[in-house]
Amino acid sequence: MGTFSKGRYFSLVILFSLGVGITGTATKGSESSDALPDSIPSVPGTLPHFLQEPEDAYIIKSNPIKLQCRAMPALQIFFKCNGEWVHQNEHVSEESIDESTGLKIHEVMINVSRQQVEDFHGPEDYWCLCVAWSHLGTSKSRKATVRIAYLRKNFEQDPQGKEVPLEGMIVLHCRPPEGVPQAEVEWLKNEEPVSSLKDDNIDTRADHNLIINQARLSDSGNYTCLASNIVAKRRSATATVVVYVNGGWSLWTEWSACNVRCGRGVQKRSRTCTNPAPLNGGVFCEGMSMQKITCNSLCPVDGGWDAWSEWTVCSAECEHRRRRECTSPSPRHGGKACEGLGQEAENCTDGLCTQNRKLLHDIKPQSMEGTSDVALYSGLAAGVTAVAVLVVAVTLYRKSQSEYGVDVIDSSALTGGFQSFNFKTTRQGNPLLLNSSMQPDLTVSRTYSGPICFQDPMDKELMTESSLFDPLPDIKVKVQSSFMVSLGVADRAEYHVKAHPETFPRGLNRDYNTVDGRKKNLLTPNLSAVPSKPELRTVGIFGHLGGRLVVPNTGVSLLVPHGAIAEDASWEMYMIINQEESSVQSDDSCEILLGPEVTYGPPGLSLSCPVAMTIAHCAEVNMEHWNIRLKRQTQDDKWEEVMSVEDETTSCYCLMDSHSCHLLLDQPGTYALVGEPLTDSAVKRLKLAAFGSMSSNSMDYSLRVYCVDDTPHAFQEVAAAEKSRGGQLVEEPKTLLFKANTFSLQVSIQDVPQFLWNIKPFTTCQEFPFSQVWCSNQQPLHCAFSLERYSPATTQLSCKISVRQVKGHEQILQVYTSVVESEKETVPFFTQADCTVTSQTGPKAFKIPFSIRQRICATFDTTNAKGKDWQLLAQKLHIERNLSYFAKQKSPSAVILNLWEARHQDNGDLDSLASALEEISKIHSKSPVNTEGQVENTEFSYAG
């Protein structure tokens, strides 16, 4: 039985081998092929166990893969793929004996191609396993899958750049491309690998994402997601991460010392946006970097001597003494002590004291006494005679010189030195100038050289700073001197001018007067000599529709908005410009008026929204150099501060433009804009104008140069005065920037043809002291140059006038005019559109049509989810300060539009408002209100 079984077994093995080959070729998918090996009977031994089982494999490109099996003890091993036996011809077999056990080891290998895998279509991946036989039976290996490897190009999600604050969390998402096997992800920062193993702050384990828990400045950079498998590597788009730092304020510094040694000044403290400083686009600190408060420094008081005491009784030593005390006043607050001695001693016997301090007898020989008296009387007679001769000589000399006048110059105007000027005359027509169409016959560029100032020490004591400036009329000044000082050509005997308070930038020296007080008294102020000025007043009756008041040619106006007055009411409103000397400027203050004082009323006026007042000013606005404030006059004629233009307050609003200040006011009253220079770089603008006229003597010609504040009101005052005196504008007015550096202003005439004209002595250069120019709003300043032509045939005058501040700017007035009356053209000095219109009421007073205005207010007064509100309107109209003022208004948009009306009243151009609305519409193009905004723009453009 055993022999039979053994022989049958081997026969079946052979048949099985053949059957397998046939089955593998002809009976694909037959279940009998799987059962065939199971029919082999068991034999003594062990079941095969696998030393190597097939592993999962990936086909890369077109390269086939190898699957291997090794089992012990094994008589035979076959592969089965996707449920089918692999033909024996495709097997590569090897046999060996395990030396330790003596059992047979069988090893089989097959190749799987890309085509085989692609041709297979089943519910799962392509798979293969091994079946091994031994004397006891069969064993099966694990299934090994075979897949085609690939990696697509496009990432399913690229990382996105971010801006995160310092210590914020950074999360960069990355979903790699689809691939087999699944791609592994690696992060690169600036092309360097990012490892979470080296940095606990970084986590790269969460679903391929990069997480930085607390952002540091060093985490800023370019991040790339790198995906790779056995096929390829793919790079994502680069994501830029910016870690920004929002600025933070440092602590306030200590308050600075008061910036003036004496009187009212300013203290400052500052802070910097450095705690931390904004980095990488972080926002700058909100709020003010500097605060100012007023301070009062005790003025130093220098000591002064009391009167001397009476002499003491003559002592035995032939001396008497007297004393004085330094108590009138006593030195205080760092003031200087009295100079000199507090005690004096003198001989009280005229030196007639013996060696032993005994007095000599007064009895002298008679002959000696007589001789002394004769000498004394002879000396007195000779002295009286000399004085009488001197008086007669001076009187005769003054009579002989009384017919000649010399124009006044300041002592500082006699500074020596010459300066050359190179220029080529060019002019363009100006309807304001005389004979503007006439061109000088200058065919080549010429170089002229003329003196700036001359100096004669002998004349320095005769000049005063106030004697240079004629308030407007032609006035002569008689000075007790050997010649007459003349400011003009009229025949008046006396002239008194109001001296200006000296006003200097804080911390700067006030001692700039070179003439002592005794000589200043030669030109004592006398206000009665100055003619009173006409009142500038405009009046209008306004109701619910509102309107506008304008003082022509002054740069001053008042806008009464629609709806400011109740529907059932009307008011007679007025606006007045103060023509008298200002009281807002005190002697102990560094403040100056930057524009006219303006009053609007009536006092009991009831308004539902603020009016808009516009006042022209002459300051070059820079808040680092200026402290500009708005003041209001109280009922007791004192001035109170309303606000600083830097302040944010809800009581009123102040918007400074380059040449005008726009105020939103609720309360009627008198207002003034004042400025206090904080540094010597503060600048005010001066308007320079030259006028000319012939004197009663047809051979003499007077050129008058005015230096006034650069405001329409100040120049209009000059133009009106010149018109009344028959003067003609001979050069287009120009602007000069005048610094608060305490240096004076020099005016010189140059390049006068010497063979045609003669300049009267000492008038080539004249000088304005700093304090008088700086406070020129109190009174227009001008100096005169007197010229005389040699022949009546001379009808043209060409020259140039240089106006310059010492260590400052210079401006040239080029004069080319006719001096013959018949050739002059009578033209107005100053023209302005609608200069006669003083009051407008109703819709015609406004640039924005009422219907458009209503729609704008309805759109922006209601807060929109997209941020389309009145704050955005203010921002687009360049109104970005003190928004809290508008927030308290019933209709913030309406008040903003009122301010826009005030700022754009001259140009009448609606383009800026239309452009702002159009820009807002573009920003919110996806908003439902966009259609309405576009309609607004269309109507607005049509209305304009």
CSV table of N, CA, C and O in Angstrom, one decimal, residues 421-425 441-449 751 753 755 798 800:
chain,number,residue,atom,x,y,z
A,421,PHE,N,24.4,141.8,-9.8
A,421,PHE,CA,23.2,141.0,-10.3
A,421,PHE,C,23.3,140.8,-11.8
A,421,PHE,O,23.6,141.8,-12.5
A,422,ASN,N,23.1,139.6,-12.2
A,422,ASN,CA,23.1,139.3,-13.7
A,422,ASN,C,21.7,138.9,-14.0
A,422,ASN,O,21.1,138.0,-13.5
A,423,PHE,N,21.1,139.6,-15.0
A,423,PHE,CA,19.7,139.3,-15.4
A,423,PHE,C,19.5,139.8,-16.8
A,423,PHE,O,20.2,140.7,-17.3
A,424,LYS,N,18.5,139.2,-17.4
A,424,LYS,CA,18.0,139.6,-18.7
A,424,LYS,C,16.6,140.0,-18.6
A,424,LYS,O,15.8,139.2,-18.1
A,425,THR,N,16.2,141.2,-19.0
A,425,THR,CA,14.8,141.6,-18.7
A,425,THR,C,13.9,140.9,-19.6
A,425,THR,O,14.0,140.8,-20.8
A,441,ASP,N,13.8,148.0,-25.2
A,441,ASP,CA,14.7,147.7,-26.4
A,441,ASP,C,16.0,147.1,-25.8
A,441,ASP,O,17.0,147.7,-25.8
A,442,LEU,N,15.9,145.9,-25.4
A,442,LEU,CA,17.1,145.2,-24.9
A,442,LEU,C,17.3,144.0,-25.8
A,442,LEU,O,16.5,143.0,-25.8
A,443,THR,N,18.3,144.0,-26.6
A,443,THR,CA,18.5,142.9,-27.6
A,443,THR,C,19.5,142.0,-27.1
A,443,THR,O,19.7,140.9,-27.6
A,444,VAL,N,20.3,142.3,-26.1
A,444,VAL,CA,21.3,141.4,-25.6
A,444,VAL,C,21.2,141.3,-24.1
A,444,VAL,O,20.6,142.2,-23.5
A,445,SER,N,21.7,140.3,-23.5
A,445,SER,CA,21.7,140.2,-22.0
A,445,SER,C,22.8,141.1,-21.5
A,445,SER,O,23.9,141.1,-22.0
A,446,ARG,N,22.5,141.9,-20.5
A,446,ARG,CA,23.4,142.8,-19.9
A,446,ARG,C,23.7,142.5,-18.5
A,446,ARG,O,22.8,142.0,-17.8
A,447,THR,N,24.8,142.8,-18.0
A,447,THR,CA,25.2,142.6,-16.7
A,447,THR,C,25.3,144.0,-16.0
A,447,THR,O,26.0,144.9,-16.4
A,448,TYR,N,24.6,144.0,-14.9
A,448,TYR,CA,24.5,145.3,-14.1
A,448,TYR,C,25.2,145.1,-12.7
A,448,TYR,O,25.0,144.0,-12.2
A,449,SER,N,25.8,146.1,-12.2
A,449,SER,CA,26.3,146.0,-10.9
A,449,SER,C,25.9,147.3,-10.1
A,449,SER,O,26.1,148.4,-10.6
A,751,ASP,N,20.4,149.5,-11.0
A,751,ASP,CA,20.4,149.6,-12.5
A,751,ASP,C,19.5,150.7,-13.0
A,751,ASP,O,18.9,150.6,-14.1
A,753,PRO,N,19.4,154.0,-15.1
A,753,PRO,CA,20.3,154.6,-16.1
A,753,PRO,C,20.8,155.9,-15.6
A,753,PRO,O,20.0,156.9,-15.5
A,755,PHE,N,22.7,158.1,-16.8
A,755,PHE,CA,22.8,159.2,-17.8
A,755,PHE,C,21.4,159.8,-18.0
A,755,PHE,O,21.3,160.9,-18.7
A,798,SER,N,13.5,152.5,-16.5
A,798,SER,CA,13.7,151.0,-16.3
A,798,SER,C,14.7,150.9,-15.2
A,798,SER,O,15.7,151.5,-15.1
A,800,LYS,N,15.5,148.0,-11.5
A,800,LYS,CA,15.0,146.8,-10.7
A,800,LYS,C,15.1,147.1,-9.3
A,800,LYS,O,16.0,147.9,-8.8
